[in-house]
Short mmCIF file of N, CA and C in Angstrom, two decimals:
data_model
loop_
_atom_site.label_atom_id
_atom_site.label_comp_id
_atom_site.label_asym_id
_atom_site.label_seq_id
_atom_site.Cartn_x
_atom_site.Cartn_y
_atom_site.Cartn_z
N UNK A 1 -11.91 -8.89 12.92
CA UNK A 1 -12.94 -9.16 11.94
C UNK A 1 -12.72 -8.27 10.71
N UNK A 2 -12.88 -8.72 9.31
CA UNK A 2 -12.42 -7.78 8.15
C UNK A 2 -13.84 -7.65 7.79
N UNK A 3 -13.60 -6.40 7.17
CA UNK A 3 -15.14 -5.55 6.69
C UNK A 3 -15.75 -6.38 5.81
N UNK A 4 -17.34 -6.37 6.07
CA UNK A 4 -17.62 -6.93 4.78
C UNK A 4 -17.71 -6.97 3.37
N UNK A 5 -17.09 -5.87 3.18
CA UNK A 5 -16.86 -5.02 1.86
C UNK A 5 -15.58 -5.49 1.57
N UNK A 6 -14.84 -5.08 1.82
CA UNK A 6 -13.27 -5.83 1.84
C UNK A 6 -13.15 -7.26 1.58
N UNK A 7 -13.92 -7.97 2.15
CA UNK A 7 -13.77 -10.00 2.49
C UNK A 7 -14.43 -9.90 0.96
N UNK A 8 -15.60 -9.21 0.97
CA UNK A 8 -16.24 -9.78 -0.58
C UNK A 8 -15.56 -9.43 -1.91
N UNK A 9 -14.74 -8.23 -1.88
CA UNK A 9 -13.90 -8.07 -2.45
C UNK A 9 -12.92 -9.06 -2.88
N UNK A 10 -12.01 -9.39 -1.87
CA UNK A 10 -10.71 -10.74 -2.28
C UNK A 10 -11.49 -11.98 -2.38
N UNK A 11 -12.79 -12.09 -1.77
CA UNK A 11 -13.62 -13.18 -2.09
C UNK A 11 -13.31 -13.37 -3.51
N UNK A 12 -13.56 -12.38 -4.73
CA UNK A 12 -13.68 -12.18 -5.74
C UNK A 12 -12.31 -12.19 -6.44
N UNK A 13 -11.32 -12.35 -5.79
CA UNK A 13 -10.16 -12.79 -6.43
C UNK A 13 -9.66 -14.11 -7.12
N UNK A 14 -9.59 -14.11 -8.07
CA UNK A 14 -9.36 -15.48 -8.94
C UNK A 14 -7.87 -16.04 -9.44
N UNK A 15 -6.87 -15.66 -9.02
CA UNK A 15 -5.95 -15.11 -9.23
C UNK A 15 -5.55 -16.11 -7.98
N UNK A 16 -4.54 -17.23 -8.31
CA UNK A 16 -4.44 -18.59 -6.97
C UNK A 16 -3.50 -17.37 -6.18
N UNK A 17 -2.17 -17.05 -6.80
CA UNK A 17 -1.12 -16.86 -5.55
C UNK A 17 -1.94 -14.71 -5.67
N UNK A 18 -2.45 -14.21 -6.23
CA UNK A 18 -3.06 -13.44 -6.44
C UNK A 18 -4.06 -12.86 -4.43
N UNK A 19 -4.88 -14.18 -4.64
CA UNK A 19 -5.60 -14.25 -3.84
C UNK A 19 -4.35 -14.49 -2.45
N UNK A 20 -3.92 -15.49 -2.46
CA UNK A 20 -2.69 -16.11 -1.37
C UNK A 20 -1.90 -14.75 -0.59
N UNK A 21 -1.69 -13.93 -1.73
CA UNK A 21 -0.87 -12.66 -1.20
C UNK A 21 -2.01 -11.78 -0.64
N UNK A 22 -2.94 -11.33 -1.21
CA UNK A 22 -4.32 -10.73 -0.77
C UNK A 22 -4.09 -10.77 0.98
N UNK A 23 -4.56 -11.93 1.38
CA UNK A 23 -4.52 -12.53 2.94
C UNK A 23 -3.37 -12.29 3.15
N UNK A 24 -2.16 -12.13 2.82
CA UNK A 24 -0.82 -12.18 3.21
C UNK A 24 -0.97 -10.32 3.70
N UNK A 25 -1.15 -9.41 2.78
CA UNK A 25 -1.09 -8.07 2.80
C UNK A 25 -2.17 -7.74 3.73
N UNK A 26 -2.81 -8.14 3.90
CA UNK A 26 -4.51 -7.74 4.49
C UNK A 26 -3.35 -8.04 5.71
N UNK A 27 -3.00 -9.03 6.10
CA UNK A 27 -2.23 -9.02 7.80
C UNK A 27 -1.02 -8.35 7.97
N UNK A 28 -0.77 -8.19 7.61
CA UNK A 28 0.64 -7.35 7.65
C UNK A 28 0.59 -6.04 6.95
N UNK A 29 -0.40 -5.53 7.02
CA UNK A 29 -0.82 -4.03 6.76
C UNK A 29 -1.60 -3.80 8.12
N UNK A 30 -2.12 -4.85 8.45
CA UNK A 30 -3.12 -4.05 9.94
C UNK A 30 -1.91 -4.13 10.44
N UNK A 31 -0.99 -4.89 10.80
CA UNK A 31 -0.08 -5.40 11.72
C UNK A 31 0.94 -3.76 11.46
N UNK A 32 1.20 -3.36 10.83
CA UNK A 32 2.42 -2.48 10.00
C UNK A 32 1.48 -1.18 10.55
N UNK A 33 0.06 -0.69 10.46
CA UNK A 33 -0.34 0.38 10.62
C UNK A 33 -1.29 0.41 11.84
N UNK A 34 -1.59 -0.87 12.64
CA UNK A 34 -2.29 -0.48 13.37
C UNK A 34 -4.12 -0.24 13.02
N UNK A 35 -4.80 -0.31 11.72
CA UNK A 35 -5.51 0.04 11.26
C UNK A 35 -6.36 -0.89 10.50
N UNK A 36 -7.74 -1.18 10.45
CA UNK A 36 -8.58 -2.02 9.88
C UNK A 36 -8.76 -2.09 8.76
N UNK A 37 -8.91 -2.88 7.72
CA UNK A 37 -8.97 -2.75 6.32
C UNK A 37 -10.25 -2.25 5.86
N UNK A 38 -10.42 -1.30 5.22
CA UNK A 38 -11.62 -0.54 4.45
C UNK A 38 -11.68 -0.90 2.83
N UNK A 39 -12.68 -0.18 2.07
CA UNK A 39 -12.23 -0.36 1.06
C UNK A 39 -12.29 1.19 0.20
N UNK A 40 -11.35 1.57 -0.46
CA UNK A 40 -10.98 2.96 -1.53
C UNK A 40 -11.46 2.66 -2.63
N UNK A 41 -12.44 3.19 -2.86
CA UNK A 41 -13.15 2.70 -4.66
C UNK A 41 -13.04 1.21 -4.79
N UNK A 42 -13.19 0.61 -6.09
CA UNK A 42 -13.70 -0.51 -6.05
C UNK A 42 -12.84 -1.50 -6.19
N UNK A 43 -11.63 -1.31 -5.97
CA UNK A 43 -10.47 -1.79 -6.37
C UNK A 43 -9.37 -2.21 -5.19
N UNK A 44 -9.34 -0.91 -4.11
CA UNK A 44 -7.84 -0.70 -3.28
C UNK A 44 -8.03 -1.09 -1.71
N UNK A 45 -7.42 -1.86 -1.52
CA UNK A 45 -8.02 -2.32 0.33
C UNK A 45 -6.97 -1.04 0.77
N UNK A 46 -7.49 -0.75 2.11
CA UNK A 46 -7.04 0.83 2.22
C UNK A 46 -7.14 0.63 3.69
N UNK A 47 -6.01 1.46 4.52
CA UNK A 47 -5.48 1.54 5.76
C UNK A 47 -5.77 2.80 6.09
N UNK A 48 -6.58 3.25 6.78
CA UNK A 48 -5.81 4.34 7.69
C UNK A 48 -6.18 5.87 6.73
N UNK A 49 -6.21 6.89 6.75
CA UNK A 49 -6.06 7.94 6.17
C UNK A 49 -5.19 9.27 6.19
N UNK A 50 -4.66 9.93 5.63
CA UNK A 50 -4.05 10.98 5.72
C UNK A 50 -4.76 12.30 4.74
N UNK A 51 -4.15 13.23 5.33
CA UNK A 51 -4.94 14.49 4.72
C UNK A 51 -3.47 15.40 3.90
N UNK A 52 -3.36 15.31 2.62
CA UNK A 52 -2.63 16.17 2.18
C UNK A 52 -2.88 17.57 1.21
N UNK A 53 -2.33 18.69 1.59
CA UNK A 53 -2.01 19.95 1.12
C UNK A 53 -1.02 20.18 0.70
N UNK A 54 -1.13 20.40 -1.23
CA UNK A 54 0.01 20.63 -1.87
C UNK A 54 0.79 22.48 -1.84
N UNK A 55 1.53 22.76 -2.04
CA UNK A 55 1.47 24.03 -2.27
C UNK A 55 0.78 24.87 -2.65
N UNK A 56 0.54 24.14 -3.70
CA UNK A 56 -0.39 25.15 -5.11
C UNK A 56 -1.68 25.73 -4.42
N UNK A 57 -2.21 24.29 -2.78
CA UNK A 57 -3.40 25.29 -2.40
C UNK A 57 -4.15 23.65 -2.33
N UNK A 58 -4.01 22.99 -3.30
CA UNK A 58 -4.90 21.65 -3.75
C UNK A 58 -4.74 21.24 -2.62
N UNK A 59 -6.14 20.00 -1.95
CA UNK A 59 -5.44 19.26 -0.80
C UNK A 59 -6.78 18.54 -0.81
N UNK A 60 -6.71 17.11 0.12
CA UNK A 60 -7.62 16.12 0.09
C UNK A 60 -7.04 14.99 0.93
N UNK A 61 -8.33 13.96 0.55
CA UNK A 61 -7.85 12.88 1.69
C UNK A 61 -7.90 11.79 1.29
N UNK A 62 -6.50 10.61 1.46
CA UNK A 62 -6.24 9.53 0.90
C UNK A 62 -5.76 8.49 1.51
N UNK A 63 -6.10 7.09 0.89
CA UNK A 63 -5.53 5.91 1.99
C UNK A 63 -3.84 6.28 2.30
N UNK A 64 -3.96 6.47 3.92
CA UNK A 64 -2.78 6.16 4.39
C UNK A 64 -1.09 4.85 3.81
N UNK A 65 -2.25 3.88 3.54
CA UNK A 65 -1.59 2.96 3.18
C UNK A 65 -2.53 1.97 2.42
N UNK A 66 -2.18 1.20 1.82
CA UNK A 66 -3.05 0.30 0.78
C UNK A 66 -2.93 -0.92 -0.15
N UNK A 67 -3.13 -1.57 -0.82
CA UNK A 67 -3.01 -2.57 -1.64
C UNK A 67 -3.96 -3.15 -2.51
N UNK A 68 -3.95 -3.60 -3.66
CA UNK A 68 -4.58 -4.23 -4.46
C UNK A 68 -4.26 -5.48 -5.02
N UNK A 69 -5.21 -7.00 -5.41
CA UNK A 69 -4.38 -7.94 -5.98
C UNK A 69 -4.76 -7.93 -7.73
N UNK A 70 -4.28 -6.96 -8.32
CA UNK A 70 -4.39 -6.84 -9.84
C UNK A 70 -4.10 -8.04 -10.71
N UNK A 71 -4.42 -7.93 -11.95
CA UNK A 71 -4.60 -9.21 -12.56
C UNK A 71 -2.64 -9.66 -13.06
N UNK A 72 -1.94 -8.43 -12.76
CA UNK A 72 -0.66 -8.74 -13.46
C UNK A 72 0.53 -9.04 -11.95
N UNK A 73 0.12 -8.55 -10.93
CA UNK A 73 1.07 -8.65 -10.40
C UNK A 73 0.08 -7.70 -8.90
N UNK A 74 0.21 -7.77 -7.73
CA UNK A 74 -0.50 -7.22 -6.31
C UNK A 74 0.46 -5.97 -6.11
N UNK A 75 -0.36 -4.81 -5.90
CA UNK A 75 0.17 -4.14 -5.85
C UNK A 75 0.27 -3.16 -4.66
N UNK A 76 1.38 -2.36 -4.13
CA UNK A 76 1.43 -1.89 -2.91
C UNK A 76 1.55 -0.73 -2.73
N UNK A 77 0.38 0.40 -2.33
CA UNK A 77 0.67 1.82 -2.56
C UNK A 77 1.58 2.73 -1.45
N UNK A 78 2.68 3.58 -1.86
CA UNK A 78 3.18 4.10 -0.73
C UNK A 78 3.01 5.22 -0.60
N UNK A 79 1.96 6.15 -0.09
CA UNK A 79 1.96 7.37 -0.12
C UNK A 79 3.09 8.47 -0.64
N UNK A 80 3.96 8.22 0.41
CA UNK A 80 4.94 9.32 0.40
C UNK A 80 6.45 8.84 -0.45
N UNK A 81 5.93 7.96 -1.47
CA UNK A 81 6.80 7.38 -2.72
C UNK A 81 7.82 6.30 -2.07
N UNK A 82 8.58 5.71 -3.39
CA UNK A 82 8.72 4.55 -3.28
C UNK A 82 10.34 5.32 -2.91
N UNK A 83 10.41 6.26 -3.67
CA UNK A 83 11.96 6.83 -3.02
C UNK A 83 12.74 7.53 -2.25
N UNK A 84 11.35 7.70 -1.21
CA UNK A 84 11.53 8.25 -0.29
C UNK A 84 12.43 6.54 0.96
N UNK A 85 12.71 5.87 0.30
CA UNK A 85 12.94 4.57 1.11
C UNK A 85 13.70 3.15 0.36
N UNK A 86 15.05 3.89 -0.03
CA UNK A 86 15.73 3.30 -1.06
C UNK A 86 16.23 1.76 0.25
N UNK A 87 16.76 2.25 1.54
CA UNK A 87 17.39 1.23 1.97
C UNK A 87 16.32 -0.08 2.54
N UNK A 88 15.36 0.16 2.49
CA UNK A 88 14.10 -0.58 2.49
C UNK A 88 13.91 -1.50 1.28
N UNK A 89 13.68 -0.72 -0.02
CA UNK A 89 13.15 -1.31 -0.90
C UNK A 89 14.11 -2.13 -1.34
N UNK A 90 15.91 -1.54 -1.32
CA UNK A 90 16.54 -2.28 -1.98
C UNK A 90 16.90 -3.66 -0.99
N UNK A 91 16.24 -3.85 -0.10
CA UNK A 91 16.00 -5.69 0.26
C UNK A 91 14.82 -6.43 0.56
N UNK A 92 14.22 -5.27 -0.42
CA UNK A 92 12.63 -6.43 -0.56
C UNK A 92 12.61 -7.73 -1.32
N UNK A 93 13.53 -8.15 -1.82
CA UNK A 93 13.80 -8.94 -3.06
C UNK A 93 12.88 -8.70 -4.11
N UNK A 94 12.43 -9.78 -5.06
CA UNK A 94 11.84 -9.14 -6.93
C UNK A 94 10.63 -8.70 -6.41
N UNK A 95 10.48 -7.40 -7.02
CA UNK A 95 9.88 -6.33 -7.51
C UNK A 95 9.76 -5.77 -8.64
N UNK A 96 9.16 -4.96 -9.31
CA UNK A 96 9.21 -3.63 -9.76
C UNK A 96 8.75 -2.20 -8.98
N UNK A 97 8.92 -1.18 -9.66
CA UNK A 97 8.22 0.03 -8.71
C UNK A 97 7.52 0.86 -9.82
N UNK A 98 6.64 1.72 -9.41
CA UNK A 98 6.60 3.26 -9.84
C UNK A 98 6.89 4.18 -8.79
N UNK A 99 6.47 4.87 -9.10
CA UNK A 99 6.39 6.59 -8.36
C UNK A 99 6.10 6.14 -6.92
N UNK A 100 4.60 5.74 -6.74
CA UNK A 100 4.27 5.20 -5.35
C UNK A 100 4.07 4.05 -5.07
N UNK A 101 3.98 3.48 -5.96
CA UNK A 101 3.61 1.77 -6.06
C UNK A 101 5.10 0.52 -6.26
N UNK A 102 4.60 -0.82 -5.46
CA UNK A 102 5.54 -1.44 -5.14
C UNK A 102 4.72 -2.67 -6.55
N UNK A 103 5.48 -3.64 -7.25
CA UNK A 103 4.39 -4.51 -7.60
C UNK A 103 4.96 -5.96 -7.58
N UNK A 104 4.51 -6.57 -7.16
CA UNK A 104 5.03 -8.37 -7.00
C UNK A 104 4.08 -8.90 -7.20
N UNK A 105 5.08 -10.19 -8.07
CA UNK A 105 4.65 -11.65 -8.70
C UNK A 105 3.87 -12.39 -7.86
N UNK A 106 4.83 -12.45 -6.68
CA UNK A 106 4.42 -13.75 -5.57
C UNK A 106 5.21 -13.01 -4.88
N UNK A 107 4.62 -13.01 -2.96
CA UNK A 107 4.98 -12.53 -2.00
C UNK A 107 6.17 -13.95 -1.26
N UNK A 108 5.73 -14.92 -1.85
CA UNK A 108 6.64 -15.87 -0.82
C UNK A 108 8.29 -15.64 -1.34
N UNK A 109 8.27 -15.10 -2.46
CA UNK A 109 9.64 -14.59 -2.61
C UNK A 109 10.33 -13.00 -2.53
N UNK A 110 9.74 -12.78 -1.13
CA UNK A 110 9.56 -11.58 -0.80
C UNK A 110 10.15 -10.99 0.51
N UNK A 111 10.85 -10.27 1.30
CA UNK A 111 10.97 -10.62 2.55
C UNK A 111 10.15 -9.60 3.09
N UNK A 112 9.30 -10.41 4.11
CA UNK A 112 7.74 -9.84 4.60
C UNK A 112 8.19 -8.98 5.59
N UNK A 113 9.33 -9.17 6.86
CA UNK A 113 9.29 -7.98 7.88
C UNK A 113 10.09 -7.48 6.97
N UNK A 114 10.75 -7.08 6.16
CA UNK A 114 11.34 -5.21 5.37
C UNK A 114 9.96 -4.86 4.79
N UNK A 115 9.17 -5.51 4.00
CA UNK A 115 7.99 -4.55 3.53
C UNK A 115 7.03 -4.13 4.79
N UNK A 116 6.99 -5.13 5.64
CA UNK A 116 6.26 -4.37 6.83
C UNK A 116 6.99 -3.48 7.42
N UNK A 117 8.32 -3.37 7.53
CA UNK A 117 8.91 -2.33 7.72
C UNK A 117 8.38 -0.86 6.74
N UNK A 118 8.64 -1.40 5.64
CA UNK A 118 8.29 -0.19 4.63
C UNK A 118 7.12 0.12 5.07
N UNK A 119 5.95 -0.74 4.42
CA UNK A 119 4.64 0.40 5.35
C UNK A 119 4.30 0.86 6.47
N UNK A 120 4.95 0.23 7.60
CA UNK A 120 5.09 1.02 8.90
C UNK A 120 5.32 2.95 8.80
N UNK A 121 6.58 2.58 8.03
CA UNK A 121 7.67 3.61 7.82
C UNK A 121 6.89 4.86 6.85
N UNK A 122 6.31 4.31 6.36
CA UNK A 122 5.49 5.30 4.95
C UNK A 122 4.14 5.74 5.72
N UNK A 123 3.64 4.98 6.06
CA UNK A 123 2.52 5.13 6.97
C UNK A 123 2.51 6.48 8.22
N UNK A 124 3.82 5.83 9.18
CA UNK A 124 3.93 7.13 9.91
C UNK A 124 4.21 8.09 9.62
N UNK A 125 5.26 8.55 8.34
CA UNK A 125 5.49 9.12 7.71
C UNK A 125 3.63 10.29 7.12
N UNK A 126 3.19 9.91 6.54
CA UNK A 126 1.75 10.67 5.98
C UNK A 126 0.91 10.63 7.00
N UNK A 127 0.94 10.13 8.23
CA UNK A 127 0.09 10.33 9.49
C UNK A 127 0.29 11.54 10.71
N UNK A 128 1.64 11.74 10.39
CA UNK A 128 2.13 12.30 11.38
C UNK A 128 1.47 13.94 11.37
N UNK A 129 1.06 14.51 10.25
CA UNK A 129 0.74 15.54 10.59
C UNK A 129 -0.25 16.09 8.86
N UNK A 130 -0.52 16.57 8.72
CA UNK A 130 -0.72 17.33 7.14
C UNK A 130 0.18 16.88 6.22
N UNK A 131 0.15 15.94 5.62
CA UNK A 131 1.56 15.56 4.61
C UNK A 131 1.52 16.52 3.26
N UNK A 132 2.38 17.23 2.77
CA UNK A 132 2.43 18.37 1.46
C UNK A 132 3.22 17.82 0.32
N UNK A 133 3.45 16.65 0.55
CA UNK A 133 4.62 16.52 -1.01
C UNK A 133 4.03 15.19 -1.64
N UNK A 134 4.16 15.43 -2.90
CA UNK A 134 3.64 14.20 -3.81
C UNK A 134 4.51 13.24 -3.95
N UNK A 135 4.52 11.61 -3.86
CA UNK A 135 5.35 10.68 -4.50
C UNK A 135 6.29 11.38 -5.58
N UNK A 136 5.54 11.79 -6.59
CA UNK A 136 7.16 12.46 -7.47
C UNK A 136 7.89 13.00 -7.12
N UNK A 137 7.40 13.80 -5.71
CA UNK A 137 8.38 14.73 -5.79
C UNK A 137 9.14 14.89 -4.87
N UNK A 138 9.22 13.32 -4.19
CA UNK A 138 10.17 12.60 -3.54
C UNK A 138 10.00 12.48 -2.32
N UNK A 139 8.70 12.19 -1.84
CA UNK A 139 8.17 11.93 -0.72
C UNK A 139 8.64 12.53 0.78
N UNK A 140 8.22 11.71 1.58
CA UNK A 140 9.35 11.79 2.85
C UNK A 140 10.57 12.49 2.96
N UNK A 141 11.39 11.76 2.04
CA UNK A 141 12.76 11.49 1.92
C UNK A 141 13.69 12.49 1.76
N UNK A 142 12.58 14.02 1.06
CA UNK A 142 12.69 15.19 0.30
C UNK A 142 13.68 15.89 1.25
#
């Protein structure tokens, strides 16, 4: 059953293949983490949580794993960066990236078990214990 906060959320998606991928990510994020969809501010369907402590002392708590269907393109957050997981990403087919974020057009031109691979992988990765390193500063992978 998806939260009711969450359903009314993509309810609210207007966006045809927008919405299409929405349901696509919503299953293959529980499926990838094990974890029920919540919602992170008003925007981010959100998996799971992790607790990170930077050096400096700073530290807090953030979706494990996550997604949004934005008006330009759905987007896929990876905690522990996008480069921490080059042999992953480089056979997701079209994309772009940032720092932590994955972003696609349309998921049907996408290959769905490597990105469920990827958030599996990123997921256990920031679960496993206190995670300390920021997406910039090269996640995991460091």
């Amino acid at each position: 059953m998806v939260n009711q906060a969450v359903e009314a959320f993509l309810d609210r998606v207007t966006h045809r293949v927008r919405r299409r991928d929405a349901a696509t990510l919503l299953a293959l994020m529980e499926s990838a983490t094990g974890e029920r969809a919540a919602m992170w501010g008003p925007s981010i369907v959100a998996f799971g949580m992790y607790h990170y402590k930077y050096e400096s002392g700073r530290e807090g708590d953030a979706p494990a794993a996550g997604f949004s269907p934005r008006k330009a393109a759905s987007t896929v957050y990876l905690a522990d960066g996008v480069n921490a997981h080059p042999d992953l990403v480089g056979r997701l087919g079209p994309h772009t990236s940032g720092v932590g974020c994955l972003y696609f057009k349309d998921l049907a031109d996408v290959d769905l078990g490597v990105l469920e691979q990827l958030v599996a992988r990123s997921y256990t990765a920031v679960t496993a214990g206190t995670f300390g390193l920021r997406a910039r500063d090269g996640g995991a992978g460091s």
